[in-house]
XYZ file of C-alpha atoms in Angstrom:
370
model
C 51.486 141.030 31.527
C 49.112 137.877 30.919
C 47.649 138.249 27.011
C 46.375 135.017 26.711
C 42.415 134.823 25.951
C 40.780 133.311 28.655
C 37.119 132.165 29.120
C 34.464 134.569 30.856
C 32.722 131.660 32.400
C 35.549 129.501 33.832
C 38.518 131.927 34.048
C 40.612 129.777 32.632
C 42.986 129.871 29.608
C 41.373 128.954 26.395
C 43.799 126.247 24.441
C 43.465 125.781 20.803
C 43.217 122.642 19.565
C 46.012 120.768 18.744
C 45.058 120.224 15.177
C 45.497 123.794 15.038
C 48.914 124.337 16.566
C 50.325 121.159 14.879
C 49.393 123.455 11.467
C 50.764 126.680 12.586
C 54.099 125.210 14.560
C 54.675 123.028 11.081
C 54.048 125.805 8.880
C 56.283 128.081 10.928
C 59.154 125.442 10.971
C 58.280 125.231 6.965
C 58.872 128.677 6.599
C 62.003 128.745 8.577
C 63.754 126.165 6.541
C 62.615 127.419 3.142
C 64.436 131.240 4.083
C 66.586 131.332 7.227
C 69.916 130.603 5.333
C 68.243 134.505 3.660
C 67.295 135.550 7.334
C 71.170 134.390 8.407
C 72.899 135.433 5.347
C 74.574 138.474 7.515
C 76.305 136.046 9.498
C 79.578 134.370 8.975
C 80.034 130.731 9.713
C 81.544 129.835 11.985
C 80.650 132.712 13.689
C 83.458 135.163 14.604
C 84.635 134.490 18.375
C 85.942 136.678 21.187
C 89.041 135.725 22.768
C 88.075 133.718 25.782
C 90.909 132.545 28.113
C 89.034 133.524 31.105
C 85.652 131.836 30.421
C 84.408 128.464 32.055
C 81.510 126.779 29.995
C 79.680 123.458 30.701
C 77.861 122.129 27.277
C 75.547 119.274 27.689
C 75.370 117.082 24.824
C 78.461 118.288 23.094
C 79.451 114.839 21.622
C 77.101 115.672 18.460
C 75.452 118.008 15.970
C 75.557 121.442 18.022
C 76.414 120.533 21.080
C 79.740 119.553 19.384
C 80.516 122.383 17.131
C 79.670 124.663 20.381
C 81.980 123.026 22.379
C 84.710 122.697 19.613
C 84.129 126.752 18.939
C 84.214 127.465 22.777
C 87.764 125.296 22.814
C 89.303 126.947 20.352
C 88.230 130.495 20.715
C 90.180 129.667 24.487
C 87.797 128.800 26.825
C 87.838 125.933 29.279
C 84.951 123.980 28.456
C 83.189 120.776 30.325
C 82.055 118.299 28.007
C 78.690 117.307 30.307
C 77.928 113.612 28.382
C 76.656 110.271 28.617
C 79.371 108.904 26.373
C 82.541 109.697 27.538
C 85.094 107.615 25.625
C 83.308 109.408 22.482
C 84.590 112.843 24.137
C 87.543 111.927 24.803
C 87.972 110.825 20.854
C 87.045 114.366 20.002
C 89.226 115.757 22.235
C 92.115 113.958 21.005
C 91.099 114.923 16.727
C 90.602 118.576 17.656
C 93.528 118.630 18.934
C 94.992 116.584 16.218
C 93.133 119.276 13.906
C 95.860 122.225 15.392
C 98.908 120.360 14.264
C 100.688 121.046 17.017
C 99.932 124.504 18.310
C 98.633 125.145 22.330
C 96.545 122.527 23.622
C 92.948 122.810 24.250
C 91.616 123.506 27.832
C 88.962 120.839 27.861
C 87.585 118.261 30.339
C 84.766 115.467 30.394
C 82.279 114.928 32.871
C 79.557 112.551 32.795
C 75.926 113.828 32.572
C 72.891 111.541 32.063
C 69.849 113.246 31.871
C 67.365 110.743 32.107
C 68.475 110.552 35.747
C 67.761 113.504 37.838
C 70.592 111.775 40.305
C 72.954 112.100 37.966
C 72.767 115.736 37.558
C 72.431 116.385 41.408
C 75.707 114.037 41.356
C 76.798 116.087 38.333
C 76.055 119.682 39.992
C 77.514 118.611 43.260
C 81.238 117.690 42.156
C 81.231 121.000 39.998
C 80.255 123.064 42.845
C 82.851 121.688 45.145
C 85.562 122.425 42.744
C 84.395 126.168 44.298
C 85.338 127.362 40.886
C 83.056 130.075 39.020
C 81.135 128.929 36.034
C 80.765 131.812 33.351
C 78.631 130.321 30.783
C 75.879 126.993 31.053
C 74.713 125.707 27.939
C 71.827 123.211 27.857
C 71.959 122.024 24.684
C 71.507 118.419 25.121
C 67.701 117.181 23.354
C 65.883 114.651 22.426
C 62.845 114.200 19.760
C 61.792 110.796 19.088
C 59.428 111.638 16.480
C 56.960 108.665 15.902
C 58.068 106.879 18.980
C 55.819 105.325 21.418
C 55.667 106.729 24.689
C 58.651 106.338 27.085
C 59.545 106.786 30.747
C 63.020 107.630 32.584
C 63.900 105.647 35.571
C 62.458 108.729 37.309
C 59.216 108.169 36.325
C 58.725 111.032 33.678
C 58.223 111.204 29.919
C 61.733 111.342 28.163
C 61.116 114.475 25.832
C 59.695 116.145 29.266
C 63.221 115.028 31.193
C 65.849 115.273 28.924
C 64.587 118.541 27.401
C 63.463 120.305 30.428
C 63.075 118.772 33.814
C 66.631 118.053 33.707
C 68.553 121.034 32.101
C 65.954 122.928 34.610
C 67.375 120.888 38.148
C 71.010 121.563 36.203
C 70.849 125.134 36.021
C 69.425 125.911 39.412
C 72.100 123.735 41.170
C 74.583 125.445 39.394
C 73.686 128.792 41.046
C 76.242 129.054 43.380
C 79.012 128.715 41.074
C 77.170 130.749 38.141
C 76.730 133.365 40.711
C 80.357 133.296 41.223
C 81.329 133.547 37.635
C 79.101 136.902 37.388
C 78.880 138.471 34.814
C 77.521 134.679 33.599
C 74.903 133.114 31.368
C 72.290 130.231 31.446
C 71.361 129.242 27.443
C 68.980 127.033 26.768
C 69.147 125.514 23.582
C 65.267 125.675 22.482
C 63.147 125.294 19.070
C 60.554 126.908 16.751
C 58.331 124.346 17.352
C 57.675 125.486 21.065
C 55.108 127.854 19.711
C 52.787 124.561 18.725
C 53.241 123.800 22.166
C 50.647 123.846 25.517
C 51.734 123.348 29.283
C 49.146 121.230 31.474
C 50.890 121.873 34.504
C 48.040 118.659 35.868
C 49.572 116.450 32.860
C 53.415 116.894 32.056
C 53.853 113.451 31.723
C 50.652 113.071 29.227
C 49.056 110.062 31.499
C 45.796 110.853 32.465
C 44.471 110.382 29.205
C 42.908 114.360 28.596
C 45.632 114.277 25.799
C 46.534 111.590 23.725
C 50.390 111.449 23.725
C 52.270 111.611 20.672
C 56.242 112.859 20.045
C 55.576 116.127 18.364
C 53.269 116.876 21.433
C 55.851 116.364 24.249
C 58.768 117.474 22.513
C 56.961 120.830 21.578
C 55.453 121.132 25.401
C 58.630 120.155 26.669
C 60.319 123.282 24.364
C 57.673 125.917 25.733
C 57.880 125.038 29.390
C 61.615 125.559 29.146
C 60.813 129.353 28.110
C 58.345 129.567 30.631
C 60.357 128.189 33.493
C 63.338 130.108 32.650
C 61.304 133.466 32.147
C 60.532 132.930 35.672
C 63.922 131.996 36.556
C 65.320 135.675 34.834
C 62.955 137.454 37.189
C 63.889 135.729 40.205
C 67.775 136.547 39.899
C 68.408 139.493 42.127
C 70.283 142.497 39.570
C 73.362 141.487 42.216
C 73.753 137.843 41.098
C 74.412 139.238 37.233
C 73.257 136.635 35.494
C 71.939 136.832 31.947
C 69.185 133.662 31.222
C 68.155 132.863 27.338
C 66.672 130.514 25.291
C 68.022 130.855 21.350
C 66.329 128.572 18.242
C 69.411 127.047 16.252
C 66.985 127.121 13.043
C 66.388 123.814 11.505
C 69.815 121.918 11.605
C 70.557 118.806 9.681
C 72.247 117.103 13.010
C 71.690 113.748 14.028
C 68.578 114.331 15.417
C 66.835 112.244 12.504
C 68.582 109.398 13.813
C 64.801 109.209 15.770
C 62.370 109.783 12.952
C 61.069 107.115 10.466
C 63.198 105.648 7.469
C 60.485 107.314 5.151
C 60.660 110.857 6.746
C 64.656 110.041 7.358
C 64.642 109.797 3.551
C 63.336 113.254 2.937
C 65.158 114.817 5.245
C 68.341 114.009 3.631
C 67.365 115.585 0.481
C 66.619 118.726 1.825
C 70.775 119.988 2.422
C 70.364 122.689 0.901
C 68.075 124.492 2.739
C 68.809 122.925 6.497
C 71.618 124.519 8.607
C 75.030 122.374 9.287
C 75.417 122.103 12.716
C 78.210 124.599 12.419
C 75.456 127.129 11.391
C 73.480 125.942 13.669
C 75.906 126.373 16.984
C 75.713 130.586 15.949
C 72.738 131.403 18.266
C 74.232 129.691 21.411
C 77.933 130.818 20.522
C 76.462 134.365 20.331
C 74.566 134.241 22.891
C 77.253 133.115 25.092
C 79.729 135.537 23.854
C 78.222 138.700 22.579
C 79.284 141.519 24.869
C 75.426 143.169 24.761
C 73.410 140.267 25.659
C 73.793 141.474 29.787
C 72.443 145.099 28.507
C 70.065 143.402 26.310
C 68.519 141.180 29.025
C 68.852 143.776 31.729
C 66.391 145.604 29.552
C 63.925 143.245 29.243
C 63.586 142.575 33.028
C 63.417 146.666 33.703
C 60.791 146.437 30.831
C 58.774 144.188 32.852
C 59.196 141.932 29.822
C 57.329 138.633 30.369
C 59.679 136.389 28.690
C 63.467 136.081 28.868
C 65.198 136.587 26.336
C 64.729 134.654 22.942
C 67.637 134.825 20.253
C 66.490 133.487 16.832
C 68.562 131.396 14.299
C 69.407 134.525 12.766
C 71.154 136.195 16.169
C 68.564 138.679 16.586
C 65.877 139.012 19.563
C 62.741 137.380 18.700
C 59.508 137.110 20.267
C 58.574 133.871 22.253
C 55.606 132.134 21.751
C 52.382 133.886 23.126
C 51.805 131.105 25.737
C 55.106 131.843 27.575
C 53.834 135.805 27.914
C 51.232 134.106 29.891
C 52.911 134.964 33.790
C 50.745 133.188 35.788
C 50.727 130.062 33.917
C 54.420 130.389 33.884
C 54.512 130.561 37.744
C 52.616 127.694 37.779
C 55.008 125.837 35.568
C 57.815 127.163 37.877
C 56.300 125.684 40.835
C 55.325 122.275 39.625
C 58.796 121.784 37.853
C 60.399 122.444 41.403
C 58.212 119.905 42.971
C 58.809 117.423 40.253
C 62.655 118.034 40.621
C 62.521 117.833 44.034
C 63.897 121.358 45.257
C 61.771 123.347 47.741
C 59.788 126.321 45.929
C 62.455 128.641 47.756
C 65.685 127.168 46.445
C 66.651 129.748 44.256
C 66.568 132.302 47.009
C 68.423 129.939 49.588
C 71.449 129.224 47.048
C 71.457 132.847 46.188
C 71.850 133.718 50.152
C 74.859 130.758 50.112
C 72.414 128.561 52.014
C 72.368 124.497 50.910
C 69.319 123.147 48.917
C 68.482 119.600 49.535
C 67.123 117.726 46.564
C 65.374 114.482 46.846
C 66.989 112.859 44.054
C 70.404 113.559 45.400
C 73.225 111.100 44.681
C 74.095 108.158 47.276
């Protein structure tokens, strides 16, 4: 299915101007502040878990905002859960006041490793010591994110835009290295922690890194590009997982949280932001989408569906923990493919590496750890 309008003349797909999405991807995010705590109101928070004494989950980012109430929620409820951070002493502090928090009872299963995603080596180095624990992996959360709103343009040592790395290329290498032991903890999940605003974003698989000047670069640009590639790469990642390998792949919108995340935006916008409570999520309310998407007994059914649908997209869970409809760019399946095959070159895995893990063969990546 490919809906996008394209041109008679050239073929190619039309893109509206930015000016345009910019109004419609801030109008949307508007909207979504002003009535998803009335959208969300059937919900309890926190969110209602499953016992999970059996489950293995890997959060990135889980020292803050979501990523922290996710992991916290995942502890509890009884999984075993992987801290995947940059700051480890921080981790360890939470470990030690959640457990502080129990007065006493059964200690939490939880473990720190570190993840940096502004180096691709780091997450080959990451990937690599999981997988030779040869332990299955039931549930991957990408959560970690970055949007430096007003921020000049910045580069990881890797060479590629930050909102582009830390919000996509990296989560992307991190799931597909993970394969073998996702595979193994079948039925499992891949979540990827997404936004509303990926429906004011484009893909120019010839200018991910906004450098050759077509597009002048500016935060809300990457960070909302960054956000739709992830669905596109992912809906392509869904289709490519044989029925065998029982893996369920997602993207979910936490809503608009009031996390930490304005830590990046101007004083003056800062300001505003923190006079808006009542209408933002807390990151507890925030954490539902992934926590339900990582838990809710239907979501295999639910995605199995979509793929025997032929359903473009994979599945999108809304702030609200209800399927939702992904931005009409990522129904687009051949720019997807394209977007699937560039990210693999720029993460250095050969365009066949899903297949190869899946068949238990070994994928060399070029950024691989020394």
């Amino acid at each position: 299915m490919d809906s996008s309008p394209r041109s008679s003349i050239t073929g190619k797909v039309k893109r509206t101007p930015w000016w345009m999405k910019s109004l419609t991807g801030w109008s949307y995010v508007i909207f979504e502040m002003l009535f998803q705590k009335m959208q969300a109101r059937h919900l309890k928070n926190p969110l209602p878990l499953p016992p999970l004494h059996d489950v293995t989950c890997i959060v990135t980012g889980s020292t803050s905002g979501i990523g922290l109430e996710t992991a916290r929620q995942l502890a509890v409820s009884g999984a075993h859960v992987v801290m995947a951070v940059r700051n480890q002493s921080a981790a360890h502090d939470l470990i030690m006041k959640w457990q502080d928090e129990r007065h006493g009872t059964s200690l939490l299963s939880v473990e720190v490793m570190e993840l940096n995603l502004l180096s691709l080596a780091s997450v080959v180095s990451f990937a690599r010591a999981w997988n030779l624990r040869s332990k299955p992996l039931q549930v991957l959360i990408n959560n970690a994110g970055i949007f430096s709103m007003g921020e000049p343009q910045k580069f990881s040592e890797d060479g590629y835009e930050t909102h582009l790395q830390v919000n996509f290329l990296a989560p992307a290498l991190l799931s597909v290295l993970l394969l073998p032991s996702i595979i193994k903890g079948s039925p499992s999940r891949i979540i990827n922690v997404n936004s509303i605003l990926h429906y004011m974003g484009f893909v120019d698989t010839d200018d991910m890194n906004f450098t050759s000047g077509k597009e002048k670069f500016n935060s809300a640009k990457a960070y909302s590009s960054s956000k739709l590639a992830q669905v596109m790469f992912n809906s392509v990642l869904q289709k490519r997982l044989p029925p065998e390998a029982g893996t369920s792949v997602l993207c979910v919108s936490p809503g608009t949280v009031h996390t930490n995340v304005a830590r990046d935006l101007p004083k003056l916008v800062q300001a505003a932001y923190n006079l808006i409570p009542l209408f933002l999520f807390s990151a507890q309310e925030g954490s539902r989408s992934a926590l339900y998407a990582a838990t809710a007994p239907e979501i295999p059914e639910y995605c199995k569906a979509l793929k025997a649908d032929e359903w473009p997209t994979c599945a999108y869970i809304s702030h609200d923990c209800r399927p939702t409809r992904a931005a009409i760019e990522a129904h687009n399946t051949r720019a997807a493919n394209e977007v699937w095959e560039k990210t693999l070159d720029m993460i250095g895995l050969p365009l066949d590496a899903v297949e190869k893990m899946i068949q238990g063969e070994e994928v060399m990546c070029k950024y691989r750890d020394s």
